[in-house]
mmCIF file of C-alpha atoms in Angstrom:
data_model
loop_
_atom_site.group_PDB
_atom_site.id
_atom_site.type_symbol
_atom_site.label_atom_id
_atom_site.label_comp_id
_atom_site.label_asym_id
_atom_site.label_seq_id
_atom_site.Cartn_x
_atom_site.Cartn_y
_atom_site.Cartn_z
ATOM 1 C CA UNK A 1 -67.752 134.873 13.991
ATOM 2 C CA UNK A 2 -67.489 137.958 16.176
ATOM 3 C CA UNK A 3 -69.916 136.905 18.893
ATOM 4 C CA UNK A 4 -69.183 135.792 22.452
ATOM 5 C CA UNK A 5 -67.289 132.519 22.345
ATOM 6 C CA UNK A 6 -67.320 129.895 25.096
ATOM 7 C CA UNK A 7 -65.230 126.775 25.455
ATOM 8 C CA UNK A 8 -65.813 123.916 25.965
ATOM 9 C CA UNK A 9 -69.434 123.688 24.875
ATOM 10 C CA UNK A 10 -69.981 120.581 26.950
ATOM 11 C CA UNK A 11 -68.007 119.106 29.819
ATOM 12 C CA UNK A 12 -68.732 115.835 31.600
ATOM 13 C CA UNK A 13 -66.801 115.259 34.799
ATOM 14 C CA UNK A 14 -66.859 113.139 37.908
ATOM 15 C CA UNK A 15 -67.780 114.558 41.279
ATOM 16 C CA UNK A 16 -64.766 116.035 43.029
ATOM 17 C CA UNK A 17 -62.891 117.004 39.870
ATOM 18 C CA UNK A 18 -62.009 120.573 38.917
ATOM 19 C CA UNK A 19 -63.283 122.167 35.718
ATOM 20 C CA UNK A 20 -62.489 125.416 33.944
ATOM 21 C CA UNK A 21 -64.537 127.285 31.385
ATOM 22 C CA UNK A 22 -63.271 130.008 29.114
ATOM 23 C CA UNK A 23 -65.140 132.980 27.666
ATOM 24 C CA UNK A 24 -63.940 135.276 24.900
ATOM 25 C CA UNK A 25 -66.178 138.350 24.801
ATOM 26 C CA UNK A 26 -66.857 140.511 21.804
ATOM 27 C CA UNK A 27 -63.843 142.673 21.073
ATOM 28 C CA UNK A 28 -63.835 146.001 22.939
ATOM 29 C CA UNK A 29 -66.638 144.933 25.281
ATOM 30 C CA UNK A 30 -65.295 146.045 28.635
ATOM 31 C CA UNK A 31 -68.036 144.452 30.749
ATOM 32 C CA UNK A 32 -68.230 140.685 31.144
ATOM 33 C CA UNK A 33 -70.742 138.606 33.083
ATOM 34 C CA UNK A 34 -71.100 134.979 34.100
ATOM 35 C CA UNK A 35 -74.535 133.456 34.623
ATOM 36 C CA UNK A 36 -75.695 129.948 35.481
ATOM 37 C CA UNK A 37 -78.857 128.357 34.143
ATOM 38 C CA UNK A 38 -80.335 125.137 35.493
ATOM 39 C CA UNK A 39 -83.171 123.152 33.941
ATOM 40 C CA UNK A 40 -86.469 124.998 34.010
ATOM 41 C CA UNK A 41 -84.960 128.181 35.407
ATOM 42 C CA UNK A 42 -83.868 131.472 33.976
ATOM 43 C CA UNK A 43 -80.215 132.536 34.020
ATOM 44 C CA UNK A 44 -78.879 133.437 37.486
ATOM 45 C CA UNK A 45 -76.188 136.061 37.930
ATOM 46 C CA UNK A 46 -72.826 134.817 39.213
ATOM 47 C CA UNK A 47 -70.263 137.563 38.732
ATOM 48 C CA UNK A 48 -69.356 140.700 36.788
ATOM 49 C CA UNK A 49 -66.117 142.214 35.513
ATOM 50 C CA UNK A 50 -65.442 145.677 34.260
ATOM 51 C CA UNK A 51 -62.183 145.354 32.377
ATOM 52 C CA UNK A 52 -59.995 143.198 34.657
ATOM 53 C CA UNK A 53 -61.718 144.183 37.901
ATOM 54 C CA UNK A 54 -64.252 141.786 39.404
ATOM 55 C CA UNK A 55 -66.835 144.221 40.741
ATOM 56 C CA UNK A 56 -69.714 142.019 41.833
ATOM 57 C CA UNK A 57 -70.133 138.454 43.061
ATOM 58 C CA UNK A 58 -73.411 136.707 43.748
ATOM 59 C CA UNK A 59 -73.942 134.707 46.938
ATOM 60 C CA UNK A 60 -74.386 131.767 44.547
ATOM 61 C CA UNK A 61 -70.643 131.933 43.918
ATOM 62 C CA UNK A 62 -69.368 129.707 46.721
ATOM 63 C CA UNK A 63 -65.693 129.523 47.617
ATOM 64 C CA UNK A 64 -65.339 126.572 45.216
ATOM 65 C CA UNK A 65 -65.914 128.979 42.352
ATOM 66 C CA UNK A 66 -63.355 131.459 41.095
ATOM 67 C CA UNK A 67 -63.438 133.730 38.086
ATOM 68 C CA UNK A 68 -60.685 135.782 36.535
ATOM 69 C CA UNK A 69 -60.228 138.206 33.710
ATOM 70 C CA UNK A 70 -56.491 138.838 33.906
ATOM 71 C CA UNK A 71 -55.969 141.225 31.003
ATOM 72 C CA UNK A 72 -59.465 142.557 30.644
ATOM 73 C CA UNK A 73 -60.106 140.400 27.604
ATOM 74 C CA UNK A 74 -61.012 136.706 28.005
ATOM 75 C CA UNK A 75 -62.298 135.305 31.285
ATOM 76 C CA UNK A 76 -62.147 131.922 33.007
ATOM 77 C CA UNK A 77 -64.548 130.376 35.487
ATOM 78 C CA UNK A 78 -63.121 127.541 37.576
ATOM 79 C CA UNK A 79 -65.134 125.198 39.746
ATOM 80 C CA UNK A 80 -63.160 123.157 42.247
ATOM 81 C CA UNK A 81 -64.311 119.885 43.794
ATOM 82 C CA UNK A 82 -67.394 119.750 41.599
ATOM 83 C CA UNK A 83 -70.694 118.540 43.070
ATOM 84 C CA UNK A 84 -73.725 117.144 41.268
ATOM 85 C CA UNK A 85 -75.576 120.363 42.060
ATOM 86 C CA UNK A 86 -73.083 122.233 39.885
ATOM 87 C CA UNK A 87 -74.569 120.595 36.789
ATOM 88 C CA UNK A 88 -75.897 123.506 34.739
ATOM 89 C CA UNK A 89 -75.350 125.663 31.695
ATOM 90 C CA UNK A 90 -72.751 128.351 32.372
ATOM 91 C CA UNK A 91 -73.407 131.409 30.249
ATOM 92 C CA UNK A 92 -71.005 134.234 29.561
ATOM 93 C CA UNK A 93 -72.186 137.618 28.343
ATOM 94 C CA UNK A 94 -70.501 140.874 27.430
ATOM 95 C CA UNK A 95 -71.538 144.458 26.998
ATOM 96 C CA UNK A 96 -69.783 147.472 25.463
ATOM 97 C CA UNK A 97 -69.189 150.938 26.898
ATOM 98 C CA UNK A 98 -72.071 153.298 26.295
ATOM 99 C CA UNK A 99 -74.744 150.619 26.103
ATOM 100 C CA UNK A 100 -77.184 149.911 28.903
ATOM 101 C CA UNK A 101 -75.719 147.321 31.240
ATOM 102 C CA UNK A 102 -78.900 145.293 30.822
ATOM 103 C CA UNK A 103 -78.465 144.695 27.100
ATOM 104 C CA UNK A 104 -76.156 141.728 27.160
ATOM 105 C CA UNK A 105 -74.659 139.701 24.341
ATOM 106 C CA UNK A 106 -74.660 136.070 25.452
ATOM 107 C CA UNK A 107 -72.503 133.214 24.272
ATOM 108 C CA UNK A 108 -73.947 129.777 23.543
ATOM 109 C CA UNK A 109 -72.959 128.511 26.962
ATOM 110 C CA UNK A 110 -70.866 125.713 28.432
ATOM 111 C CA UNK A 111 -72.921 122.797 29.701
ATOM 112 C CA UNK A 112 -71.501 121.037 32.746
ATOM 113 C CA UNK A 113 -72.594 117.531 33.722
ATOM 114 C CA UNK A 114 -71.257 116.221 37.024
ATOM 115 C CA UNK A 115 -71.638 112.456 37.462
ATOM 116 C CA UNK B 1 -88.223 133.674 46.392
ATOM 117 C CA UNK B 2 -88.783 134.580 42.782
ATOM 118 C CA UNK B 3 -88.524 138.333 42.291
ATOM 119 C CA UNK B 4 -89.458 138.019 38.607
ATOM 120 C CA UNK B 5 -92.291 135.642 37.804
ATOM 121 C CA UNK B 6 -93.475 134.284 34.496
ATOM 122 C CA UNK B 7 -96.455 132.193 35.452
ATOM 123 C CA UNK B 8 -97.095 130.631 32.052
ATOM 124 C CA UNK B 9 -94.475 127.991 31.245
ATOM 125 C CA UNK B 10 -95.822 127.739 27.698
ATOM 126 C CA UNK B 11 -98.123 129.538 25.289
ATOM 127 C CA UNK B 12 -99.464 128.393 21.941
ATOM 128 C CA UNK B 13 -100.623 130.993 19.381
ATOM 129 C CA UNK B 14 -101.720 130.758 15.774
ATOM 130 C CA UNK B 15 -99.535 132.329 13.133
ATOM 131 C CA UNK B 16 -100.693 135.854 12.340
ATOM 132 C CA UNK B 17 -102.379 136.368 15.714
ATOM 133 C CA UNK B 18 -101.156 138.371 18.662
ATOM 134 C CA UNK B 19 -98.895 136.732 21.253
ATOM 135 C CA UNK B 20 -99.031 138.213 24.757
ATOM 136 C CA UNK B 21 -96.403 137.143 27.273
ATOM 137 C CA UNK B 22 -96.777 138.265 30.867
ATOM 138 C CA UNK B 23 -94.338 138.969 33.665
ATOM 139 C CA UNK B 24 -94.795 140.080 37.274
ATOM 140 C CA UNK B 25 -92.181 141.355 39.674
ATOM 141 C CA UNK B 26 -92.045 141.905 43.418
ATOM 142 C CA UNK B 27 -88.963 144.085 43.941
ATOM 143 C CA UNK B 28 -90.006 147.747 43.906
ATOM 144 C CA UNK B 29 -86.357 148.731 43.364
ATOM 145 C CA UNK B 30 -86.439 147.349 39.827
ATOM 146 C CA UNK B 31 -86.471 150.205 37.348
ATOM 147 C CA UNK B 32 -85.338 148.674 34.067
ATOM 148 C CA UNK B 33 -86.977 145.733 32.378
ATOM 149 C CA UNK B 34 -85.958 143.622 29.420
ATOM 150 C CA UNK B 35 -87.133 140.720 27.321
ATOM 151 C CA UNK B 36 -84.756 138.124 25.978
ATOM 152 C CA UNK B 37 -85.482 135.425 23.418
ATOM 153 C CA UNK B 38 -83.759 132.052 23.400
ATOM 154 C CA UNK B 39 -83.635 129.374 20.723
ATOM 155 C CA UNK B 40 -82.476 125.825 21.613
ATOM 156 C CA UNK B 41 -78.689 125.429 21.815
ATOM 157 C CA UNK B 42 -78.170 129.185 21.642
ATOM 158 C CA UNK B 43 -77.623 131.841 24.264
ATOM 159 C CA UNK B 44 -80.384 134.352 25.055
ATOM 160 C CA UNK B 45 -80.689 137.304 22.676
ATOM 161 C CA UNK B 46 -81.791 140.755 23.781
ATOM 162 C CA UNK B 47 -85.160 141.692 22.297
ATOM 163 C CA UNK B 48 -86.564 144.880 23.798
ATOM 164 C CA UNK B 49 -86.391 146.911 26.996
ATOM 165 C CA UNK B 50 -88.310 149.547 28.916
ATOM 166 C CA UNK B 51 -87.366 152.021 31.592
ATOM 167 C CA UNK B 52 -89.658 152.606 34.552
ATOM 168 C CA UNK B 53 -90.257 156.189 33.423
ATOM 169 C CA UNK B 54 -92.175 154.855 30.412
ATOM 170 C CA UNK B 55 -95.250 152.685 30.125
ATOM 171 C CA UNK B 56 -94.756 151.506 26.550
ATOM 172 C CA UNK B 57 -91.922 150.837 24.143
ATOM 173 C CA UNK B 58 -92.296 149.633 20.568
ATOM 174 C CA UNK B 59 -89.861 148.050 18.159
ATOM 175 C CA UNK B 60 -91.412 146.752 14.983
ATOM 176 C CA UNK B 61 -93.700 143.834 15.780
ATOM 177 C CA UNK B 62 -92.696 143.888 19.446
ATOM 178 C CA UNK B 63 -94.236 146.135 22.110
ATOM 179 C CA UNK B 64 -93.547 146.026 25.821
ATOM 180 C CA UNK B 65 -96.044 147.515 28.278
ATOM 181 C CA UNK B 66 -95.200 148.372 31.877
ATOM 182 C CA UNK B 67 -97.718 148.866 34.678
ATOM 183 C CA UNK B 68 -95.664 149.995 37.649
ATOM 184 C CA UNK B 69 -98.532 150.146 40.115
ATOM 185 C CA UNK B 70 -99.377 146.525 39.377
ATOM 186 C CA UNK B 71 -95.701 145.518 39.074
ATOM 187 C CA UNK B 72 -96.577 143.896 35.774
ATOM 188 C CA UNK B 73 -95.174 143.972 32.281
ATOM 189 C CA UNK B 74 -96.163 142.276 29.083
ATOM 190 C CA UNK B 75 -94.662 141.638 25.678
ATOM 191 C CA UNK B 76 -96.937 141.792 22.649
ATOM 192 C CA UNK B 77 -95.905 140.290 19.328
ATOM 193 C CA UNK B 78 -98.069 141.248 16.368
ATOM 194 C CA UNK B 79 -98.389 139.473 14.021
ATOM 195 C CA UNK B 80 -96.846 136.275 15.340
ATOM 196 C CA UNK B 81 -94.572 134.426 12.939
ATOM 197 C CA UNK B 82 -93.171 130.862 12.999
ATOM 198 C CA UNK B 83 -89.673 132.218 13.735
ATOM 199 C CA UNK B 84 -91.016 133.683 16.968
ATOM 200 C CA UNK B 85 -91.248 130.179 18.447
ATOM 201 C CA UNK B 86 -88.700 130.308 21.275
ATOM 202 C CA UNK B 87 -88.384 130.687 25.034
ATOM 203 C CA UNK B 88 -88.906 134.268 26.204
ATOM 204 C CA UNK B 89 -87.322 135.499 29.418
ATOM 205 C CA UNK B 90 -88.398 138.567 31.311
ATOM 206 C CA UNK B 91 -85.551 140.272 33.206
ATOM 207 C CA UNK B 92 -85.186 143.232 35.521
ATOM 208 C CA UNK B 93 -82.478 145.309 37.101
ATOM 209 C CA UNK B 94 -82.321 147.785 39.947
ATOM 210 C CA UNK B 95 -81.505 151.465 39.730
ATOM 211 C CA UNK B 96 -77.855 152.155 39.014
ATOM 212 C CA UNK B 97 -77.514 150.277 35.783
ATOM 213 C CA UNK B 98 -77.669 146.682 36.882
ATOM 214 C CA UNK B 99 -74.052 146.020 37.786
ATOM 215 C CA UNK B 100 -75.422 143.397 40.168
ATOM 216 C CA UNK B 101 -76.723 141.582 37.194
ATOM 217 C CA UNK B 102 -80.139 140.999 35.799
ATOM 218 C CA UNK B 103 -82.807 138.981 37.614
ATOM 219 C CA UNK B 104 -84.535 136.663 35.173
ATOM 220 C CA UNK B 105 -87.873 134.885 35.251
ATOM 221 C CA UNK B 106 -88.151 131.181 34.454
ATOM 222 C CA UNK B 107 -89.241 131.816 30.887
ATOM 223 C CA UNK B 108 -92.290 131.178 28.722
ATOM 224 C CA UNK B 109 -92.061 128.792 25.796
ATOM 225 C CA UNK B 110 -93.945 130.384 22.908
ATOM 226 C CA UNK B 111 -95.120 128.045 20.183
ATOM 227 C CA UNK B 112 -96.478 129.554 16.973
ATOM 228 C CA UNK B 113 -98.860 127.168 15.244
ATOM 229 C CA UNK B 114 -99.094 127.343 11.428
#
């Protein structure tokens, strides 16, 4: 499977715990995005990487959230001190050079449930 | 405030007929519009796009129409097939390529009846 891969697919945690999600983009896709989707809503932009550089961050990304893409390949999204409002589907998407930045290839998502 | 609005949460259409999904936007800086399709337990999949310099773009059974003065776009699917049953998201980005990310609507659940 050469699509965008996300792990874990589902994470259940207690409020206050830290969680980390991993995204492996399609090979040679230099642009990587994180989105969040809550029930009944469309995906909401969180952050964007071009290679290893984090170029954009949404105001939705509070200081409890941190994302990295250390070698310009896979990326991690960490949420510290989780709150019930963090329960959502976290979607990763990638995009290759030369293609419109709007045409994203999404992974299947990592669903977070905070109890 | 929702900058991209899909006012119909669901739409039911008979197989073989035309499906028309609507989308309105408020941000006049948007200049690139896309439709994504999402099946349950899968991520969204890019379907079709249109630049603000055009008013129509076709790809097989799918056509997107853009009315800039009305800040309205629509997706037409002709003929509708059972595999088209999915949630459809309208999305938009501002000039400059969308590095700030796409702004999505809430989606319309299209159900194709046999």
